XYZ file of C-alpha atoms in Angstrom:
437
model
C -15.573 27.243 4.171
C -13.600 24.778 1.356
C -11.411 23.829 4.249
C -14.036 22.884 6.841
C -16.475 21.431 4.631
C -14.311 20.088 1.723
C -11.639 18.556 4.613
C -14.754 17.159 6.923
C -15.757 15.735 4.042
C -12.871 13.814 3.456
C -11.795 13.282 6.358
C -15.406 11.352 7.363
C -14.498 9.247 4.015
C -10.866 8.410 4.603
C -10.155 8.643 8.108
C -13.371 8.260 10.948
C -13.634 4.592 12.035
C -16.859 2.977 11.695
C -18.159 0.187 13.763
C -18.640 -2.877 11.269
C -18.411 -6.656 12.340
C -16.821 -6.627 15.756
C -14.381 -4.409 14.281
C -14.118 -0.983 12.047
C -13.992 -0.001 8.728
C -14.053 3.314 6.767
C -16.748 4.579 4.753
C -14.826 4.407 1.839
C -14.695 1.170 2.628
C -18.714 1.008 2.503
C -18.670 2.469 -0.968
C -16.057 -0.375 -2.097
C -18.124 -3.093 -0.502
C -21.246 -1.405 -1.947
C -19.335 -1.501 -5.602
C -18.522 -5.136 -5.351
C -22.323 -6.159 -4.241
C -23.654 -4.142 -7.603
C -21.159 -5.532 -9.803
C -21.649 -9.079 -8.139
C -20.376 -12.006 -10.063
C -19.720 -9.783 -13.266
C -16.788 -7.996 -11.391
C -14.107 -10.500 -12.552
C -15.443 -10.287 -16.314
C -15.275 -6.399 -16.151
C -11.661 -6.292 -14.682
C -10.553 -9.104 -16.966
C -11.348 -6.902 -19.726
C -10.164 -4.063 -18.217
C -6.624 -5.898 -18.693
C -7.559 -7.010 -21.808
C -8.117 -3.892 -23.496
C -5.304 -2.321 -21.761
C -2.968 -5.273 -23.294
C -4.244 -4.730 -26.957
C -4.187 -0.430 -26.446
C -0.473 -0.888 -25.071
C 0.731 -2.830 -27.604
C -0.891 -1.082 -30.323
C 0.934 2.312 -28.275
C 3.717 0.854 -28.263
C 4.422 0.002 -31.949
C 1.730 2.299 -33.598
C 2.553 5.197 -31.699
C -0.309 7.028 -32.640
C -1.247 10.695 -31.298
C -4.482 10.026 -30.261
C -3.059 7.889 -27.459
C 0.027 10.029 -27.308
C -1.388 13.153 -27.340
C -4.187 12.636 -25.231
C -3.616 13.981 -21.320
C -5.654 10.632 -19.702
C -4.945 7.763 -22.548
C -1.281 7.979 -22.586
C -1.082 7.905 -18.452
C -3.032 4.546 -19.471
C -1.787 2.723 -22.291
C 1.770 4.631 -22.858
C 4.449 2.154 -21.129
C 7.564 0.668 -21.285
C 8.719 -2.590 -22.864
C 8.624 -4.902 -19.397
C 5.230 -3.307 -18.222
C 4.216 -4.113 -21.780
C 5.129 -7.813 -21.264
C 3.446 -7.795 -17.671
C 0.231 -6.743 -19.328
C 0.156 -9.657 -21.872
C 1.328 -11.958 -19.083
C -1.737 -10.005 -17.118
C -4.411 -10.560 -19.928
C -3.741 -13.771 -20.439
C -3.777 -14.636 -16.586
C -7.395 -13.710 -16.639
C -8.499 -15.158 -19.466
C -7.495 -18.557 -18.140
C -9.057 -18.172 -15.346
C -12.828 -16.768 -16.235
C -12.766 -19.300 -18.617
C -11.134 -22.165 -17.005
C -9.120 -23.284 -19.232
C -5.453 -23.479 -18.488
C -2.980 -24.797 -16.423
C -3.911 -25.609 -13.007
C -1.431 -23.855 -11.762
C -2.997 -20.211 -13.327
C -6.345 -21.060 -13.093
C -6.500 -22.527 -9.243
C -8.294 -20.550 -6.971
C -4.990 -20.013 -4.868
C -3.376 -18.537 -7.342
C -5.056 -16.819 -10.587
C -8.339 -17.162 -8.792
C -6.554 -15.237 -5.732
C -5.347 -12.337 -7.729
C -8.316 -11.719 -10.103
C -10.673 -11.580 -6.819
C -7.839 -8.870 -5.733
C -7.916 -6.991 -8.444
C -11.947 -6.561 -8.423
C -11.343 -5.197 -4.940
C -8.993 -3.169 -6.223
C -11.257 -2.146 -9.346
C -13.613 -0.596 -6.533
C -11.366 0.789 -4.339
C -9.948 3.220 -6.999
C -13.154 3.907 -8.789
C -14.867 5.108 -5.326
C -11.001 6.502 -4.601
C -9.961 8.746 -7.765
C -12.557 11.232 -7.042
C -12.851 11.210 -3.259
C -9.127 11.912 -2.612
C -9.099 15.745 -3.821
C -11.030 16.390 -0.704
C -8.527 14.834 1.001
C -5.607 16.242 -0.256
C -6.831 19.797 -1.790
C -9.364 21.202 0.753
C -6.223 22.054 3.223
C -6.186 19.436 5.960
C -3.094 17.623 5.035
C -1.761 20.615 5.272
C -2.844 21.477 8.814
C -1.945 18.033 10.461
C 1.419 18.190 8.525
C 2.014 21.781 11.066
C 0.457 20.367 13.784
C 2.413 17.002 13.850
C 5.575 18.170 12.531
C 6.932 18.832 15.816
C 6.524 15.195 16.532
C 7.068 13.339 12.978
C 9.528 15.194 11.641
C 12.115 14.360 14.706
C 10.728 11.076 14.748
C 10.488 10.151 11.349
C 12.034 12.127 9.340
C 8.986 12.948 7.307
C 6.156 15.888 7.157
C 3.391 15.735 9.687
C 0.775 14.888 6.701
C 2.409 11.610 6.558
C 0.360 11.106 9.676
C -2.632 10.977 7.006
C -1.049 8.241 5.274
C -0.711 6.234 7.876
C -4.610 6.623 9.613
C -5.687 5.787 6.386
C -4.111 2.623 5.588
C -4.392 1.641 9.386
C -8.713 2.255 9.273
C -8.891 1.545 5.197
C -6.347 -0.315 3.036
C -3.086 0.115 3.100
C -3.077 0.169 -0.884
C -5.448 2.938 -0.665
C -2.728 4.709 1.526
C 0.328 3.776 -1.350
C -1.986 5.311 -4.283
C -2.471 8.644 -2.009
C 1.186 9.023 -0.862
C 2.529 8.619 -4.782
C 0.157 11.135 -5.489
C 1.457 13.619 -2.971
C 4.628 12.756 -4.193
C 3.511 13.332 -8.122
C 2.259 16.624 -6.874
C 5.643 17.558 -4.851
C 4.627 17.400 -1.507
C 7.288 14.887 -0.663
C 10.727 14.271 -1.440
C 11.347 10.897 -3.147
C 13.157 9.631 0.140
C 10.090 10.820 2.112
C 7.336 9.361 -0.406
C 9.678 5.910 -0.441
C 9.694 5.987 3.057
C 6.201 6.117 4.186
C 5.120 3.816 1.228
C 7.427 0.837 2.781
C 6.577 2.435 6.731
C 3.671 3.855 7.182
C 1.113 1.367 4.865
C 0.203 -0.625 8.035
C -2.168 -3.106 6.994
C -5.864 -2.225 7.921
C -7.550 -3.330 11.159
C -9.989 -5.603 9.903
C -7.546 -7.471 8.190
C -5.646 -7.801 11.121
C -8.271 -9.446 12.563
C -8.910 -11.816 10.285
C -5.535 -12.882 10.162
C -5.840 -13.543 13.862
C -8.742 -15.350 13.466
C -7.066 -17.738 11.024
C -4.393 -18.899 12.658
C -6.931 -18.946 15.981
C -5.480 -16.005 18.001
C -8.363 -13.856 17.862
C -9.310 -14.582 21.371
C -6.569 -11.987 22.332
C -6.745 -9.937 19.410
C -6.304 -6.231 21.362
C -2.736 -7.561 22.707
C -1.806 -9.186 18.688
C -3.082 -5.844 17.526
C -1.343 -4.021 19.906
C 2.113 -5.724 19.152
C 2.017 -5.180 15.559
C 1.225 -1.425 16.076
C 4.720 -1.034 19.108
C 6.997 -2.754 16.570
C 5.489 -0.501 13.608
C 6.315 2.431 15.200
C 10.099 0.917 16.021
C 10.483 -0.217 12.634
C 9.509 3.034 11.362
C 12.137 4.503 13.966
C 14.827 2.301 12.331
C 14.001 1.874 9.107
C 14.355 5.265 8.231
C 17.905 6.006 9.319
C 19.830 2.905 7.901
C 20.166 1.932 3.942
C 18.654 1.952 1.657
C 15.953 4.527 2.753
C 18.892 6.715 3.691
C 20.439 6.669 0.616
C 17.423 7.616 -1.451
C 17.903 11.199 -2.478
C 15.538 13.546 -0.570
C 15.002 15.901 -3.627
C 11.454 16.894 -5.155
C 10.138 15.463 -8.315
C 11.721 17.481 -10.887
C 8.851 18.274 -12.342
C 6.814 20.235 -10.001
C 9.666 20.804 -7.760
C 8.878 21.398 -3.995
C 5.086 22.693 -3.002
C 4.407 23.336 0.497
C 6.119 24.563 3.366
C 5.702 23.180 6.879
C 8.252 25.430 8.628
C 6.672 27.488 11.146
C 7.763 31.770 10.950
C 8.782 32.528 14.752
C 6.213 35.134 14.935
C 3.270 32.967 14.062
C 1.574 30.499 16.234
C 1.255 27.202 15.992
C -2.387 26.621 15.410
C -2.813 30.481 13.690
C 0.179 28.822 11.019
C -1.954 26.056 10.592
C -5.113 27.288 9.659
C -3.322 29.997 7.516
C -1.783 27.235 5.865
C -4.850 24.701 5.382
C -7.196 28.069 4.016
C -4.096 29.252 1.534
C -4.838 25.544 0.262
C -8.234 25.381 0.033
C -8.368 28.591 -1.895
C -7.097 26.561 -4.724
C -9.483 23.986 -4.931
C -12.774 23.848 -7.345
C -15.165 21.619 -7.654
C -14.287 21.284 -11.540
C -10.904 19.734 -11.051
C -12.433 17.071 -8.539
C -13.780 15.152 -12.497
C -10.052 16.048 -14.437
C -7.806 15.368 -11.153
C -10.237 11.961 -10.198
C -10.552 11.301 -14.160
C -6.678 11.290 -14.653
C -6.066 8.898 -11.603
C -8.593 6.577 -12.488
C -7.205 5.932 -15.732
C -3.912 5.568 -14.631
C -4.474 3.212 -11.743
C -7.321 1.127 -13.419
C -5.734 0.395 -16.958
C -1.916 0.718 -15.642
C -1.893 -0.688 -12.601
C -4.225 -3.529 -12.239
C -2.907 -4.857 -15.177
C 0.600 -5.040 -13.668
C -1.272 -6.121 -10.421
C -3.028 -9.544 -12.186
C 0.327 -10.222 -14.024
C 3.002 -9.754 -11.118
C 0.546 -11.070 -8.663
C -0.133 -14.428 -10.622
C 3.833 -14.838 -10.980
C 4.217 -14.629 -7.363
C 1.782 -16.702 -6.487
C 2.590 -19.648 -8.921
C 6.216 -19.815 -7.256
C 4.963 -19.425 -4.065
C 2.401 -22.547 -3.686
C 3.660 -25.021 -6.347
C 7.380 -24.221 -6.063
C 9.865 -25.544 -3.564
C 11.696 -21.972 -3.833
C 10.922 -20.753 -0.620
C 11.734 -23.689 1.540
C 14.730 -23.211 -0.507
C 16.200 -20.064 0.368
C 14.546 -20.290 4.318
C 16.866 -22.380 5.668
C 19.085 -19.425 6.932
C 15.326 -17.998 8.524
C 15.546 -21.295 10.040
C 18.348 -21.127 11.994
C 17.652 -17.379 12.254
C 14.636 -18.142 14.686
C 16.273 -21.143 15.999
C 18.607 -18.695 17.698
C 16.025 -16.707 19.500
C 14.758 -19.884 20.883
C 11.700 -19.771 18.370
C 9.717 -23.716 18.674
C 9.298 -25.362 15.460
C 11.988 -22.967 13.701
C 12.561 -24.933 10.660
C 8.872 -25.933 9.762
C 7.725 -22.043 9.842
C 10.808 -20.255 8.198
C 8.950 -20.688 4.372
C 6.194 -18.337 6.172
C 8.884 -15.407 7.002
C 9.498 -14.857 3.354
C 6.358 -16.124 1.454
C 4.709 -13.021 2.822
C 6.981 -10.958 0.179
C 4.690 -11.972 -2.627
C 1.445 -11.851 -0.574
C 0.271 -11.069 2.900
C -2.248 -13.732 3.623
C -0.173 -16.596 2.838
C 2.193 -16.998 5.936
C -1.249 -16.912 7.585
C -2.471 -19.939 5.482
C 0.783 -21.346 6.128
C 0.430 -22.350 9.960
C -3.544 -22.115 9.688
C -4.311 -25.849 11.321
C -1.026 -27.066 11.846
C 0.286 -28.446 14.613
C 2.984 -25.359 15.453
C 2.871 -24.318 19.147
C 0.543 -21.477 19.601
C 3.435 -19.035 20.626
C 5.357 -19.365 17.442
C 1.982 -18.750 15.798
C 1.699 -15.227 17.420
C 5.041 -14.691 16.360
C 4.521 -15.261 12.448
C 1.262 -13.913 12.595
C 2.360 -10.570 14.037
C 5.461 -10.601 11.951
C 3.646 -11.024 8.383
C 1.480 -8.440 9.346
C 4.309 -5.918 9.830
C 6.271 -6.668 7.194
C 3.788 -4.218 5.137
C 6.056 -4.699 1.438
C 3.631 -7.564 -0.227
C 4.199 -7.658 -4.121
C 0.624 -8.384 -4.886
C -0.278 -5.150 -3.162
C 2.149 -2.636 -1.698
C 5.090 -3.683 -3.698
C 3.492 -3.271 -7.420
C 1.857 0.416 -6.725
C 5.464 1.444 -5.123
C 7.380 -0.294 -8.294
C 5.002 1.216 -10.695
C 4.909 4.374 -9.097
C 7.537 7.604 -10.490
C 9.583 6.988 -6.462
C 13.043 5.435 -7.141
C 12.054 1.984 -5.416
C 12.820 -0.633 -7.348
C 12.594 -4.748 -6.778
C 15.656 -5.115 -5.190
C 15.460 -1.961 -3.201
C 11.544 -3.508 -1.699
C 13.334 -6.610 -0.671
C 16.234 -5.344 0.985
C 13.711 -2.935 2.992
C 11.182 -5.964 3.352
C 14.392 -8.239 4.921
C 15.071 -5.597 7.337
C 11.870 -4.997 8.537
C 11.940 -8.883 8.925
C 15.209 -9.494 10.566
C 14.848 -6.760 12.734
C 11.578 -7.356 14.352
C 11.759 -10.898 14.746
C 13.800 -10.159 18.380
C 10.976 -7.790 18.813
C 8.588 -9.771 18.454
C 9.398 -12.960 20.366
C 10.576 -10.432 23.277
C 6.703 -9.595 23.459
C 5.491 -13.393 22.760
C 7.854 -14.256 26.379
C 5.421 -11.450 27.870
C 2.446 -13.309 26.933
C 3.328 -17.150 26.956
């Protein structure tokens, strides 16, 4: 009964697409949009706070080093940190400051930049607060481990990964894909992936959400053949994720348990059970262990984490990015070799929308912005548009929650994966543009 009802329950949050604005959403997705309509125009004051307070509590951890922080099983997750996440914080608080109050360099303060990254980080206020104590159903009523038994025999060849990775991946692709980073790290936390498996589908499987898609499309003025754009972003996914996972430095990430909890399930089948019987033995065995009592502790102790760790990191990181990014030359800088890059696969206008192949590593809706009303032919449009939307690593969402997280996936290991996704569908990509145009 905990596996049907708990799992249907979560599964109807997560996972079941609901009609909503010529597109779908999820219903956690409802609760988030019904979070930011209560909080209304007081959102950006609570989560500027929010960093605020987690600034002064970190620092005061950091020097003080007093028990009741270090001691305590949710406040250290929150405030205890290290001396560059420290830094990020301050640089985070005072980031929002300047902009609820205005005053500050343009720079901060302009709504493409600090006025960008606070909005995000309200979003991402109510995505965690309606998250942290939905996700136990999701991941302790036994139907991650059912689909991980009956999709192994097809992921695990595939992509090297457990069949519950399929999870990840519906619920990014119908929700957020940040939602789908917070859930895989803590399925990783919990040992039910390796660190090359949890790295993996964090940088892989965190397709950006539907509804996003389309608004993307919409900007640059392709939405009048959405289903094919959406369509060629999910066929090089899937080859990326093919790739991706046998080549460096995925490879060479050790596939070894967190040491901590060591390894928790097992997906191998016994000869002499069925398929389906294994299954549902597994997914009860599971749900015998979950009460309702943990639901407040487990959802309590992620909440914390995420909402005074995180966002923090989030506003400060994000803000950085975003700075260098619109008022910085950098990135028509270091394009030039994107340049001739698309020049070779006989990509129009080349030169003028090579910034927009690696802006997208700081944010996702910027290469978008990019070529929004200008006068690049409509084929080389498709092309940027699809390829920002599949090159998932974005620091001011995907890329901070995999950095902050415990999986050994540092910067420089994000970029190198985010420059092969790039390089390696842009052949792709213009392969399926000739199709079309």
């Amino acid at each position: 009964m905990k596996f049907i009802f708990g799992s249907a329950f979560g599964v109807l949050m997560f996972l079941v697409p609901i009609p909503y604005e010529s597109s779908f959403t999820t219903l956690l997705d409802f609760v988030k949009m019904w979070l930011q309509a209560l909080f209304g125009g007081s959102l950006i004051y609570i989560v500027v706070t929010l960093i605020v307070a987690s600034a002064v509590l970190s620092t005061y951890d950091f020097f003080a080093k007093p028990d009741l922080i270090r001691k305590n099983r949710y406040l250290s997750k929150a405030f205890c940190t290290t001396p560059l996440y420290l830094v990020s914080k301050i640089i985070g608080a005072v980031a929002g400051v300047m902009v609820v109050t205005g005053v500050g360099p343009e720079v901060v303060v302009s709504p493409d930049t600090g006025g960008t990254i606070i909005d995000l980080c309200g979003t991402l206020f109510c995505i965690l607060i309606a998250f942290s104590f939905v996700l136990p159903f999701l991941t302790d009523c036994g139907i991650m481990e059912f689909l991980g038994v009956i999709a192994r025999p097809v992921v695990r060849p595939l992509f090297h990964v457990p069949g519950r990775a399929s999870v990840d991946l519906i619920a990014s692709w119908f929700g957020a894909a940040n939602a789908a980073v917070i859930l895989t790290r803590e399925q990783y936390m919990k040992g039910y992936y390796t660190k090359r498996e949890a790295a993996y589908i964090m940088t892989n499987f965190s397709l950006v959400s539907v509804p996003f898609c389309l608004m993307v499309a919409n900007t640059i003025g392709l939405d009048s053949i959405f289903p094919v754009f959406y369509l060629c972003i999910c066929v090089i996914g899937i080859i990326l994720a093919v790739i991706i996972v046998r080549i460096p430095p995925i490879r060479t990430i050790p596939d070894t348990y967190r040491e901590v909890t060591g390894r928790q399930v097992a997906e191998d089948r016994p000869q002499e059970k069925g398929l389906w019987k294994f299954a549902l033995e597994s997914s009860c065995k599971r749900a015998s262990q979950f009460h309702l009592d943990t639901v407040l502790t487990n959802g309590l102790e992620v909440m914390m984490g995420t909402l005074f760790d995180l966002i923090p990191i989030v506003a400060s990181w994000g803000v950085v990015a975003l700075v260098i990014a619109t008022y910085t030359p950098f990135f028509d800088w270091i394009s030039y070799p994107m340049g001739l890059y698309l020049q070779l696969f006989g990509v129009e206008d080349a030169f003028a929308v090579a910034p927009a192949t690696l802006v997208g590593f700081t944010d996702m809706f910027i290469p978008a912005l990019l070529i929004a009303g200008t006068e690049v032919a409509v084929k080389t449009k498709f092309i940027i548009g699809v390829l920002s939307l599949v090159q998932i690593i974005y620091l001011t969402e995907v890329g901070t929650v995999v950095i902050k997280s415990e999986v050994p996936m540092g910067f420089w290991k994000l970029f190198a994966v985010f420059m092969e996704r790039t390089l390696i569908a842009i052949p792709f990509i213009v392969l399926f543009a000739n199709l079309i145009y």
